[in-house]
Amino acid sequence: MRTSQEAIALQVRNLRKAYPDVVAVDGLDLEVYSGECFGLLGPNGAGKTTTIEICEGLNTPDSGEVLVLGRRWGQDDRALRELLGISLQETQFSEKLTVAETLQLFRSFYRVGPDPTDVIAMVQLQEKAGSRVGQLSGGQKQRLALACALVGDPELLFLDEPTTGLDPQSRRQLWDLIEAFKSDGRSILLTTHYMDEAERLCDRVAIVDHGRTIALGTPRELISRLRAEHVLEFALAEDQVVDEDPLRRIDGVCAADRRNGTYRLQVGELHRAMPALLHELRRQGVQLAELRTHSATLEDVFVSLTGRNLRDE
Amino acid sequence: MSDKRGWTDHPLVQLTRVRYREFFREPEAVFWVFIFPVLLTAGLGIAFRNRAPERTVVAVVTEQPAGGRVADLLRHEDALDVMLLSDTAAKEGLRTGEVALVVVPQRGRSLEYRYDDTRPESRTARLLVDDALQRASGRRDRVAVEDRLVREPGARYIDFLVPGLLGMNLMGSGIWGLGFAIVDARKKRLLKRLIATPMSRIQYLASFALSRLTLLFMEVGLLLGFAILVFGVPLRGSLPLLVIICLLSSLSFASLGLLIASRAQTMEGASGLMNLVMLPMWIFSGVFFSASRFPDAIQPFIQVLPLTAVIDALRANILRGAGWQTLAPELTIILLWMTGSFFLALKLFRWR
Ligand SMILES: Nc1ncnc2c1ncn2[C@@H]1O[C@H](COP(=O)(O)OP(=O)(O)OP(=O)(O)O)[C@@H](O)[C@H]1O
Ligand SMILES: [Mg+2]
């Protein structure tokens, strides 16, 4: 069925959607290339679900343009839907049906696609094929939702938080699935709160906040834009404070800030910054309660752009 | 990849099977749709079964000397149960309804009848008592008469009741069956998920109609079969016509259910609306007693209710064997409700 090989699987230009009390999407642009996995990252309420549902043709924008596999919604929606696989943020499938029955139902809507039993095996629900959906665990339900998205052999896959609530092992299994899907030259748009997931799966990511794209690129690009490969965090023994300005002047430190009593330094060269930091703290006469370092992640990109944590409310 | 697919893989077949599965895997729904109406019929049928004709209770006042003689005369009458009471006790009996009529012998040979002329059994008692006493005093009948007793099935309360319960059941399963299933799917965002596939929306709605129609045969068959076998309710009309009445009624109530469910976002909202729609019909449409007992002023309203038309048509077909022409007005009303609510529902329906 895959005939067209558009260079761009999904194109969104200047998308806007306002609800009575909030502008959910505020002039958002994005492009998903064919064969790529594109990630939408952002805190709660950033407008990810609104954006993805507009792309899925389930919500209408106030303005802006959406091209899905080169087509617009409202022309031949049914033909377009044959090519899309969709997993919504929260869907409860009928609890009285079994896993196999649910997939049979969804398979019946598509002209072509794999056998339901194959899809069940793909998401590793074979043991549960005969169980009622109502008796599945949260993670198993997520895998069922993914199976329902795959059962029409889609060209473009929309996944809204596909791994939220999964245990680490199931998440890794799901990543393998998504990677296998991608290696067939098909495209994915997904949203997630997990930075490791985005770094591992996504060729490119857009960080979205208040309905706008605030950063766009490959995970590596975005992280390298920080000009600091490491993040150094420390906390002081009870109620002590330290003057931040001298910290910023330490060789190898690119930025420093303090939130909730934790100091956070973005550091280019850890081996030079660390001794200097310890020296400076001793000079100010304060005691460390905690000291951590990690390699910079997308989370740090987000924090440095907005001053907030991704999973803050 | 599989492209060759059997007929069971057709979306309409799959969707309809989902309807069955959802219904039969819900024991409560099965109880209310299949078992409860039969239990109700059994209960009411037993409570209102015909007994030997009841005897009418009349009292004769003892204060007058002629009382005892009058009472003796009346005791020859089989249909009367005669009591001798004091004047005050007789008054009390009239007030409580235990006594249908009081005979007060007057001075001379004249009599006084005390009774409430709005009570049918009192009027019957008046005729029986007067007839017995006049004949005992020498009145002769001029015309020879002969009584032949005919007790026909079809004129009993149970016969009246069964079509009413049938109509009520068709309404309940149509409106509840569709309404709850759709609002539930909307609330769970399953509707949204379904329209994200290439599924045809018309086929989704059609699956409800299809499953309704097949469940209908079980529903009607069970209730009518029980009524016929156990209570001997007659089936006088043509069977094809009965089937058509049931099909149209069921579709009409299903459309109404669809209309009610077209916007509701919560179960509470939906069940409130359903009760609002069904309550007037439970009251006015003549399930348990004839709708014609309501005042003339509201008759036009009652007559256009779908359940009134359904029950009238069922009664006419089952009890009187009425044909197509006679039922044309009822069938028209049912069809209008069906098409009207269906198209309005399509216009209003929210898939998200
Ligand atoms: N139907 C709606 N009516 C009114 N406001 C809405 C509606 N849907 C979303 N919103 C608002 O739009 C904003 C964006 O919501 P959206 O669901 O797109 O966020 P999100 O990025 O998916 O968040 P999360 O990570 O929590 O899923 C939120 O402020 C939300 O309250
Ligand atoms: Mg969301």
XYZ file of C-alpha atoms and ligand atoms in Angstrom:
697
model
C 0.000 0.000 0.000
C 2.897 2.384 0.572
C 3.164 4.205 -2.717
C 4.111 7.755 -1.904
C 7.471 8.444 -0.358
C 7.053 12.061 0.624
C 10.135 13.651 2.011
C 7.949 15.219 4.665
C 5.470 13.016 6.466
C 3.862 15.751 8.517
C 4.011 19.479 8.202
C 2.461 21.918 10.654
C 2.632 25.653 10.111
C 1.643 28.436 12.463
C -0.890 26.303 14.312
C -3.178 28.039 16.795
C -5.870 26.704 19.061
C -7.446 28.702 21.856
C -9.872 27.475 24.488
C -12.014 29.937 26.403
C -9.555 30.159 29.281
C -6.223 29.274 27.694
C -4.341 29.400 24.418
C -3.368 25.749 24.102
C -1.344 26.043 20.891
C 0.130 29.394 20.008
C 1.704 29.555 16.565
C 3.441 26.198 16.505
C 5.519 24.921 13.569
C 6.938 21.471 13.058
C 7.987 19.078 10.361
C 8.355 15.331 10.610
C 10.478 13.832 7.846
C 9.714 10.465 6.350
C 11.431 7.703 8.217
C 12.068 9.763 11.296
C 10.879 9.593 14.837
C 10.000 13.042 16.064
C 9.422 13.805 19.725
C 7.262 16.514 21.256
C 8.534 17.275 24.739
C 7.016 19.633 27.182
C 5.554 20.015 30.638
C 1.922 19.302 31.511
C -0.443 21.588 29.659
C 2.166 22.613 27.085
C -0.246 21.802 24.245
C 1.238 18.497 23.092
C -2.001 16.540 23.078
C -3.886 19.407 21.450
C -1.262 19.578 18.697
C -1.139 15.863 18.059
C -4.932 15.555 17.999
C -5.172 18.349 15.453
C -2.657 16.448 13.326
C -4.775 13.309 13.755
C -7.832 15.132 12.460
C -9.632 14.700 15.787
C -9.564 18.367 16.729
C -9.872 21.471 14.592
C -7.372 24.314 14.793
C -8.385 27.972 14.917
C -5.821 28.718 12.273
C -2.697 27.290 10.714
C -1.944 24.592 8.220
C -1.570 20.855 8.673
C -0.361 18.529 5.912
C -0.436 14.844 6.796
C 1.358 12.632 4.276
C 0.869 15.478 1.834
C -2.899 15.718 2.367
C -5.233 18.041 4.196
C -7.960 16.934 6.564
C -11.458 17.285 5.120
C -10.730 15.903 1.656
C -10.639 12.109 1.762
C -10.365 11.490 5.468
C -11.152 7.831 5.249
C -8.311 7.097 2.842
C -5.965 9.119 5.012
C -7.016 7.248 8.134
C -6.033 3.976 6.434
C -2.445 5.247 6.587
C -2.362 6.437 10.189
C -1.861 4.585 13.423
C -3.052 6.409 16.498
C -2.710 5.945 20.202
C -4.507 8.567 22.269
C -3.297 9.752 25.650
C -6.158 8.051 27.412
C -8.499 5.558 25.847
C -10.345 2.850 27.717
C -11.184 -0.017 25.437
C -14.332 -1.989 26.080
C -13.709 -3.950 29.260
C -15.920 -6.852 28.326
C -13.996 -7.763 25.192
C -10.856 -9.844 25.184
C -7.551 -8.589 23.825
C -7.936 -10.744 20.711
C -11.501 -9.556 20.113
C -10.486 -5.917 20.463
C -7.733 -6.327 17.899
C -10.005 -8.230 15.554
C -12.439 -5.335 15.741
C -9.791 -2.741 14.978
C -8.282 -4.881 12.242
C -11.674 -5.069 10.544
C -11.641 -1.303 9.967
C -8.509 -1.426 7.775
C -8.159 -2.772 4.262
C -4.674 -4.130 4.845
C -2.676 -4.949 7.900
C -1.055 -7.743 9.820
C -2.952 -10.583 11.381
C -4.287 -9.667 14.839
C -2.418 -12.579 16.406
C 0.863 -11.297 14.937
C 0.276 -7.864 16.411
C -0.535 -9.407 19.778
C 2.776 -11.252 19.614
C 4.549 -8.052 18.588
C 3.469 -6.289 21.775
C 3.981 -9.468 23.802
C 0.432 -9.929 24.955
C 0.120 -13.554 23.755
C -0.547 -14.792 27.265
C -3.318 -12.268 27.630
C -4.910 -12.762 24.220
C -7.948 -14.427 25.756
C -8.246 -12.178 28.807
C -10.840 -9.474 29.199
C -9.462 -5.974 28.710
C -10.897 -5.038 32.111
C -8.466 -7.425 33.766
C -5.281 -6.089 32.174
C -2.723 -4.095 34.130
C -2.071 -0.485 33.188
C 1.024 -1.360 31.211
C -0.713 -4.169 29.386
C -3.481 -1.757 28.432
C -0.855 0.598 27.008
C 0.543 -2.218 24.924
C -2.956 -3.039 23.708
C -3.363 0.600 22.683
C -0.119 0.383 20.738
C -1.250 -2.866 19.122
C -4.468 -1.163 18.016
C -2.360 1.607 16.477
C -0.251 -0.915 14.558
C -3.012 -3.196 13.343
C -3.662 -1.136 10.203
C -0.023 -1.248 9.085
C 0.295 2.525 9.259
C 2.654 4.784 7.377
C 2.653 7.410 10.087
C 2.274 6.660 13.756
C 0.985 9.136 16.351
C 1.756 8.116 19.915
C 0.650 10.345 22.774
C 2.675 9.329 25.841
C 2.971 5.696 24.820
C 5.129 4.617 27.743
C 3.661 6.566 30.648
C 3.024 4.125 33.456
C 5.094 1.277 32.048
C 7.749 -0.574 34.009
C 11.335 -0.164 32.730
C 11.322 -3.518 31.012
C 8.068 -2.900 29.153
C 9.325 0.536 28.177
C 12.423 -0.981 26.643
C 10.310 -3.536 24.788
C 8.199 -0.736 23.451
C 11.267 1.181 22.351
C 12.429 -1.848 20.393
C 9.053 -2.020 18.710
C 9.133 1.632 17.800
C 12.657 1.322 16.457
C 11.690 -1.662 14.334
C 8.744 0.298 12.981
C 10.971 3.251 12.155
C 13.619 1.150 10.422
C 10.958 0.226 7.830
C 11.102 3.841 6.650
C 7.915 4.858 8.371
C 7.469 7.927 10.515
C 6.451 8.560 14.108
C 5.327 11.571 16.053
C 5.349 10.910 19.767
C 5.019 12.879 22.954
C 6.752 11.934 26.148
C 7.820 13.132 29.538
C 10.820 10.819 29.648
C 14.026 12.451 28.495
C 15.961 9.208 28.234
C 13.211 7.926 25.987
C 13.380 10.985 23.746
C 17.172 10.802 23.552
C 17.105 7.126 22.726
C 14.195 7.057 20.257
C 13.863 10.438 18.628
C 15.864 11.609 15.672
C 14.708 15.105 16.410
C 12.733 16.703 19.187
C 10.793 19.891 19.680
C 10.542 21.285 23.158
C 7.147 22.877 23.578
C 6.089 25.274 26.286
C 2.891 27.325 26.461
C 1.897 26.154 22.994
C 5.106 27.300 21.319
C 8.238 25.538 20.131
C 11.096 26.857 22.230
C 13.799 24.554 20.880
C 14.081 22.231 17.919
C 16.799 19.870 16.802
C 18.408 16.501 17.407
C 18.808 15.659 21.074
C 22.608 15.954 20.698
C 22.332 19.381 19.090
C 20.113 20.702 21.803
C 22.349 19.391 24.539
C 25.475 20.741 22.918
C 23.805 24.144 22.681
C 24.139 24.254 26.444
C 27.925 24.470 25.894
C 28.203 22.298 28.947
C 28.358 18.555 28.876
C 27.910 18.095 32.577
C 25.611 19.252 35.261
C 26.844 19.538 38.797
C 24.334 19.798 41.605
C 24.981 20.303 45.285
C 23.110 21.153 48.449
C 24.437 22.645 51.661
C 24.073 21.598 55.246
C 21.023 23.148 56.909
C 20.161 26.769 56.030
C 23.603 27.707 54.805
C 23.819 29.883 51.704
C 26.593 30.625 49.335
C 27.280 33.643 47.180
C 26.606 32.523 43.587
C 28.659 35.112 41.731
C 32.080 33.643 42.559
C 30.748 30.246 41.437
C 29.957 31.620 37.980
C 33.504 32.874 37.651
C 34.978 29.431 38.217
C 36.853 28.169 35.184
C 34.713 25.742 33.158
C 31.354 26.771 34.686
C 28.889 28.118 32.101
C 25.915 28.879 34.314
C 24.792 28.627 37.913
C 21.425 28.912 39.574
C 19.633 27.881 42.700
C 16.224 26.290 43.124
C 14.660 24.831 46.234
C 17.946 24.936 48.074
C 19.796 23.002 45.372
C 22.572 24.721 43.442
C 22.990 23.724 39.840
C 26.055 24.410 37.748
C 26.396 23.746 34.029
C 29.927 22.665 33.525
C 32.027 22.203 30.403
C 35.091 20.611 31.968
C 34.270 18.797 35.127
C 37.864 17.918 36.050
C 38.744 21.610 36.259
C 35.572 22.946 37.780
C 35.230 20.456 40.604
C 38.399 21.243 42.581
C 37.792 24.957 42.113
C 34.263 24.617 43.409
C 35.321 22.713 46.501
C 37.958 25.348 47.122
C 35.483 28.178 46.780
C 32.980 26.521 49.138
C 35.673 26.035 51.737
C 36.649 29.674 51.336
C 33.022 30.746 51.992
C 33.007 28.464 55.022
C 29.972 26.289 54.085
C 29.516 22.545 54.375
C 28.262 20.220 51.629
C 25.288 18.019 52.368
C 25.076 16.552 48.886
C 27.064 16.582 45.662
C 26.050 15.017 42.337
C 27.044 15.237 38.724
C 25.489 13.862 35.575
C 25.936 14.274 31.855
C 23.706 17.019 30.514
C 20.315 15.800 29.254
C 17.335 17.224 27.447
C 15.896 17.873 30.873
C 18.762 20.303 31.499
C 18.044 21.917 28.143
C 14.489 22.478 29.227
C 15.497 23.794 32.623
C 17.988 26.207 31.141
C 15.380 27.464 28.652
C 12.498 27.921 31.059
C 13.913 27.839 34.542
C 11.446 25.060 35.362
C 11.622 21.300 35.554
C 9.779 19.343 32.875
C 7.725 17.436 35.368
C 6.957 20.328 37.658
C 3.301 21.138 37.985
C -0.172 -9.151 5.970
C -3.527 -10.659 5.286
C -5.773 -9.323 2.585
C -8.098 -12.263 2.125
C -10.754 -11.895 4.726
C -13.898 -13.799 5.541
C -17.336 -12.326 6.063
C -16.805 -12.333 9.809
C -14.026 -9.804 9.293
C -16.446 -7.284 7.855
C -16.522 -4.275 10.192
C -20.301 -4.366 10.485
C -20.203 -8.003 11.566
C -17.391 -7.286 13.999
C -19.149 -4.264 15.460
C -22.407 -6.169 15.845
C -20.624 -9.039 17.564
C -19.124 -6.515 19.960
C -22.655 -5.385 20.792
C -23.682 -8.967 21.612
C -20.598 -9.615 23.642
C -21.045 -6.451 25.628
C -24.668 -7.311 26.280
C -24.403 -10.985 27.140
C -21.309 -10.475 29.279
C -23.309 -8.121 31.504
C -25.501 -10.418 33.606
C -27.505 -7.512 35.002
C -28.525 -6.293 31.566
C -29.600 -9.801 30.626
C -31.706 -9.999 33.769
C -33.507 -6.699 33.212
C -34.140 -7.288 29.533
C -35.100 -10.960 29.536
C -35.954 -12.216 33.004
C -37.554 -9.257 34.717
C -40.414 -8.749 32.221
C -41.319 -12.426 32.521
C -41.284 -12.239 36.319
C -43.415 -9.095 36.194
C -45.907 -10.757 33.882
C -46.054 -13.816 36.111
C -46.562 -11.703 39.239
C -49.250 -9.472 37.798
C -50.899 -12.357 36.003
C -51.280 -14.250 39.262
C -52.368 -11.201 41.246
C -55.107 -10.303 38.763
C -56.184 -13.764 37.645
C -59.921 -14.201 37.232
C -61.675 -15.743 40.201
C -65.212 -17.065 40.449
C -67.556 -14.069 40.135
C -67.488 -12.194 43.415
C -70.581 -11.852 45.537
C -71.816 -8.385 46.261
C -72.248 -7.549 49.926
C -75.490 -5.858 50.926
C -76.770 -5.018 54.398
C -80.300 -4.980 55.774
C -80.968 -2.693 58.709
C -82.284 -4.587 61.765
C -84.050 -1.703 63.486
C -87.234 -2.281 61.473
C -89.329 -5.425 62.124
C -89.471 -6.234 58.397
C -85.659 -6.509 58.316
C -85.435 -10.230 58.960
C -88.011 -11.090 56.256
C -86.289 -8.907 53.653
C -82.941 -10.505 54.470
C -84.398 -13.993 54.039
C -85.777 -13.080 50.630
C -82.434 -11.733 49.509
C -80.528 -14.798 50.684
C -82.115 -16.773 47.839
C -80.054 -14.660 45.430
C -76.682 -16.380 44.675
C -74.827 -13.214 43.715
C -75.593 -11.498 47.008
C -73.985 -11.795 50.383
C -76.536 -10.538 52.903
C -75.756 -9.146 56.356
C -78.076 -7.937 59.097
C -76.618 -4.789 60.612
C -77.624 -2.014 62.952
C -78.254 1.360 61.343
C -74.893 2.760 62.497
C -72.936 -0.368 61.512
C -74.564 -0.267 58.071
C -73.563 3.386 57.630
C -70.019 2.522 58.616
C -70.005 -0.355 56.104
C -71.113 1.979 53.309
C -68.436 4.494 54.231
C -65.610 1.937 54.194
C -66.865 0.287 51.046
C -67.367 -3.117 52.642
C -71.065 -2.907 51.945
C -72.280 -2.024 48.458
C -75.825 -1.154 49.387
C -78.017 -0.898 52.486
C -81.695 -1.852 52.460
C -83.810 0.078 54.983
C -87.372 -1.274 55.257
C -89.862 1.578 55.714
C -93.238 1.674 57.335
C -95.810 -0.137 55.246
C -94.315 -2.334 52.498
C -92.016 0.287 50.991
C -88.191 0.112 51.029
C -85.292 2.544 50.910
C -82.000 1.756 49.140
C -78.929 3.596 50.406
C -75.906 3.476 48.084
C -73.286 5.486 46.317
C -74.287 5.756 42.650
C -70.683 6.385 41.566
C -69.638 2.904 42.664
C -70.254 0.312 39.950
C -70.793 -2.519 42.427
C -73.371 -0.437 44.281
C -75.314 0.086 41.094
C -75.107 -3.645 40.386
C -76.317 -4.348 43.930
C -79.244 -1.964 43.414
C -80.357 -3.902 40.318
C -79.913 -7.331 41.911
C -81.638 -6.432 45.178
C -84.534 -4.649 43.522
C -85.043 -7.475 41.032
C -85.069 -10.108 43.779
C -87.462 -8.208 46.043
C -89.864 -7.190 43.271
C -90.087 -10.755 41.985
C -90.639 -12.078 45.515
C -93.513 -9.645 45.816
C -95.177 -11.068 42.756
C -93.792 -9.224 39.725
C -93.866 -11.337 36.603
C -91.405 -11.054 33.716
C -93.045 -10.549 30.318
C -90.130 -11.673 28.159
C -88.620 -15.129 28.421
C -84.821 -14.950 28.823
C -82.076 -17.519 29.090
C -78.527 -16.900 30.448
C -75.619 -18.447 28.579
C -72.247 -17.731 30.230
C -69.258 -17.045 27.930
C -65.845 -16.583 29.564
C -63.403 -15.694 26.764
C -59.620 -15.417 27.027
C -58.663 -12.042 25.616
C -60.940 -10.026 27.801
C -59.070 -10.607 31.035
C -56.655 -8.186 32.685
C -53.628 -10.363 31.899
C -54.545 -10.187 28.204
C -54.682 -6.428 28.429
C -51.444 -6.288 30.369
C -49.144 -8.417 28.224
C -49.057 -6.110 25.163
C -48.491 -3.187 27.539
C -45.516 -4.881 29.179
C -44.198 -5.863 25.781
C -44.288 -2.244 24.636
C -42.698 -1.052 27.848
C -39.920 -3.603 27.443
C -39.277 -2.580 23.842
C -38.976 1.015 24.993
C -36.657 0.224 27.887
C -34.238 -1.973 26.004
C -34.158 0.374 23.024
C -33.520 3.554 24.954
C -31.303 2.134 27.702
C -29.495 -0.302 25.470
C -28.368 2.367 23.044
C -28.109 5.332 25.336
C -25.855 3.807 27.955
C -23.573 2.030 25.499
C -22.944 5.199 23.517
C -22.472 7.546 26.439
C -20.142 5.015 28.045
C -18.037 4.820 24.884
C -17.933 8.596 24.648
C -16.901 8.969 28.264
C -14.118 6.428 27.871
C -12.954 8.242 24.704
C -13.522 5.029 22.852
C -15.725 6.887 20.362
C -12.852 9.234 19.654
C -10.466 6.316 19.240
C -12.883 4.605 16.868
C -13.300 7.608 14.612
C -9.509 7.834 14.451
C -9.686 4.631 12.387
C -11.222 4.378 8.914
C -14.350 2.905 10.518
C -17.573 4.036 8.881
C -19.650 5.959 11.367
C -22.864 4.764 9.789
C -21.752 1.165 10.271
C -21.066 1.877 13.914
C -24.624 3.125 14.392
C -26.008 0.353 12.203
C -24.405 -2.239 14.467
C -26.647 -1.045 17.281
C -29.724 -1.346 15.088
C -28.719 -4.820 13.925
C -28.028 -6.156 17.378
C -31.248 -4.586 18.655
C -33.278 -6.298 15.970
C -31.886 -9.737 16.661
C -32.085 -9.404 20.446
C -35.650 -8.291 19.899
C -36.717 -11.718 18.697
C -35.466 -13.288 21.900
C -36.995 -10.591 24.048
C -40.441 -10.669 22.457
C -40.413 -14.415 21.937
C -39.658 -15.106 25.570
C -42.297 -12.778 26.992
C -45.035 -13.634 24.514
C -44.235 -17.344 24.647
C -44.512 -17.285 28.414
C -47.785 -15.358 28.324
C -49.276 -17.701 25.737
C -48.169 -20.936 27.380
C -48.795 -20.043 30.993
C -51.728 -17.651 30.855
C -53.264 -18.624 27.536
C -53.078 -15.103 26.141
C -54.507 -15.293 22.622
C -52.562 -14.272 19.525
C -55.306 -13.215 17.160
C -53.502 -11.001 14.639
C -51.177 -11.964 11.821
C -47.703 -12.946 12.970
C -45.844 -11.068 10.194
C -47.669 -7.896 11.161
C -46.743 -8.444 14.806
C -43.101 -8.886 13.806
C -43.200 -5.675 11.811
C -44.780 -3.724 14.665
C -42.047 -4.961 16.999
C -39.246 -4.186 14.523
C -40.464 -0.672 13.868
C -41.109 -0.015 17.556
C -37.698 -1.228 18.528
C -35.969 0.889 15.879
C -38.044 3.857 16.863
C -37.023 3.597 20.525
C -33.427 2.926 19.513
C -33.473 6.176 17.528
C -34.842 7.948 20.543
C -32.033 6.429 22.624
C -29.535 7.628 20.037
C -30.999 11.112 20.193
C -30.775 11.160 23.990
C -27.179 9.933 23.827
C -26.166 12.262 21.027
C -24.649 14.895 23.290
C -24.613 13.586 26.855
C -21.121 13.428 28.322
C -21.875 11.637 31.587
C -23.918 8.640 32.651
C -25.773 10.765 35.184
C -26.765 13.287 32.545
C -27.838 10.541 30.186
C -29.910 8.603 32.711
C -31.623 11.795 33.845
C -32.585 12.540 30.266
C -33.756 8.986 29.693
C -35.998 9.066 32.715
C -37.362 12.433 31.651
C -38.270 10.985 28.272
C -39.647 7.679 29.528
C -41.556 8.801 32.606
C -44.468 10.435 30.744
C -44.820 7.295 28.667
C -44.792 4.982 31.660
C -47.589 7.075 33.134
C -49.742 8.017 30.173
C -49.245 5.414 27.486
C -51.543 2.797 28.962
C -49.159 0.080 30.066
C -51.221 -0.975 33.092
C -54.589 0.588 32.363
C -56.213 2.129 29.355
C -54.819 5.496 28.300
C -58.376 6.601 27.508
C -58.997 7.046 31.241
C -57.015 10.285 31.203
C -58.933 13.530 30.592
C -59.809 14.477 27.029
C -57.729 17.619 27.266
C -54.456 15.691 27.333
C -55.501 12.949 24.916
C -53.845 14.571 21.871
C -50.564 14.629 23.798
C -50.971 11.018 24.910
C -51.860 9.802 21.446
C -48.689 11.122 19.817
C -46.373 9.472 22.356
C -44.495 6.641 20.676
C -45.247 4.162 23.447
C -48.988 4.853 23.199
C -48.890 4.069 19.492
C -46.795 0.952 20.081
C -49.038 -0.419 22.821
C -52.227 0.408 20.927
C -50.890 -1.352 17.853
C -49.773 -4.394 19.869
C -53.107 -4.676 21.655
C -55.050 -4.288 18.445
C -52.958 -6.949 16.749
C -52.649 -9.447 19.577
C -56.096 -9.160 21.144
C -58.335 -8.044 18.304
C -56.493 -9.352 15.264
C -56.471 -5.919 13.620
C -54.935 -5.713 10.131
C -52.762 -3.249 8.262
C -55.431 -0.689 7.501
C -56.630 -0.428 11.066
C -53.109 0.047 12.356
C -52.065 2.643 9.788
C -52.309 5.626 12.185
C -50.230 3.920 14.894
C -47.618 2.693 12.424
C -47.374 6.205 10.977
C -46.727 7.695 14.404
C -44.052 5.076 15.111
C -42.362 5.687 11.750
C -42.381 9.450 12.267
C -40.714 9.108 15.654
C -38.166 6.756 14.178
C -37.101 8.932 11.260
C -37.444 12.209 13.140
C -35.266 11.231 16.073
C -32.766 9.405 13.885
C -32.041 12.385 11.666
C -32.028 14.824 14.529
C -29.611 12.519 16.372
C -27.304 12.380 13.353
C -27.296 16.158 13.214
C -26.553 16.579 16.921
C -24.291 13.591 17.467
C -20.886 14.267 19.031
C -18.212 11.705 18.418
C -15.759 13.147 20.951
N -11.237 20.566 25.611
C -10.570 21.512 26.270
N -11.223 22.577 26.790
C -10.563 23.556 27.435
N -9.257 23.565 27.639
C -8.533 22.533 27.149
C -9.152 21.464 26.446
N -8.201 20.585 26.080
C -7.038 21.088 26.541
N -7.227 22.254 27.184
C -6.186 23.102 27.779
O -5.199 23.330 26.822
C -3.914 23.272 27.400
C -3.060 22.267 26.671
O -3.550 20.971 26.931
P -2.879 19.648 26.327
O -3.754 18.527 26.688
O -2.617 19.867 24.877
O -1.522 19.576 27.118
P -0.393 18.452 27.101
O 0.847 19.104 26.650
O -0.839 17.286 26.341
O -0.269 18.114 28.628
P 0.047 16.698 29.351
O 1.509 16.527 29.325
O -0.443 16.906 30.725
O -0.702 15.636 28.609
C -4.116 22.942 28.865
O -4.019 24.139 29.595
C -5.512 22.414 28.936
O -6.111 22.755 30.151
Mg -1.182 15.341 26.776
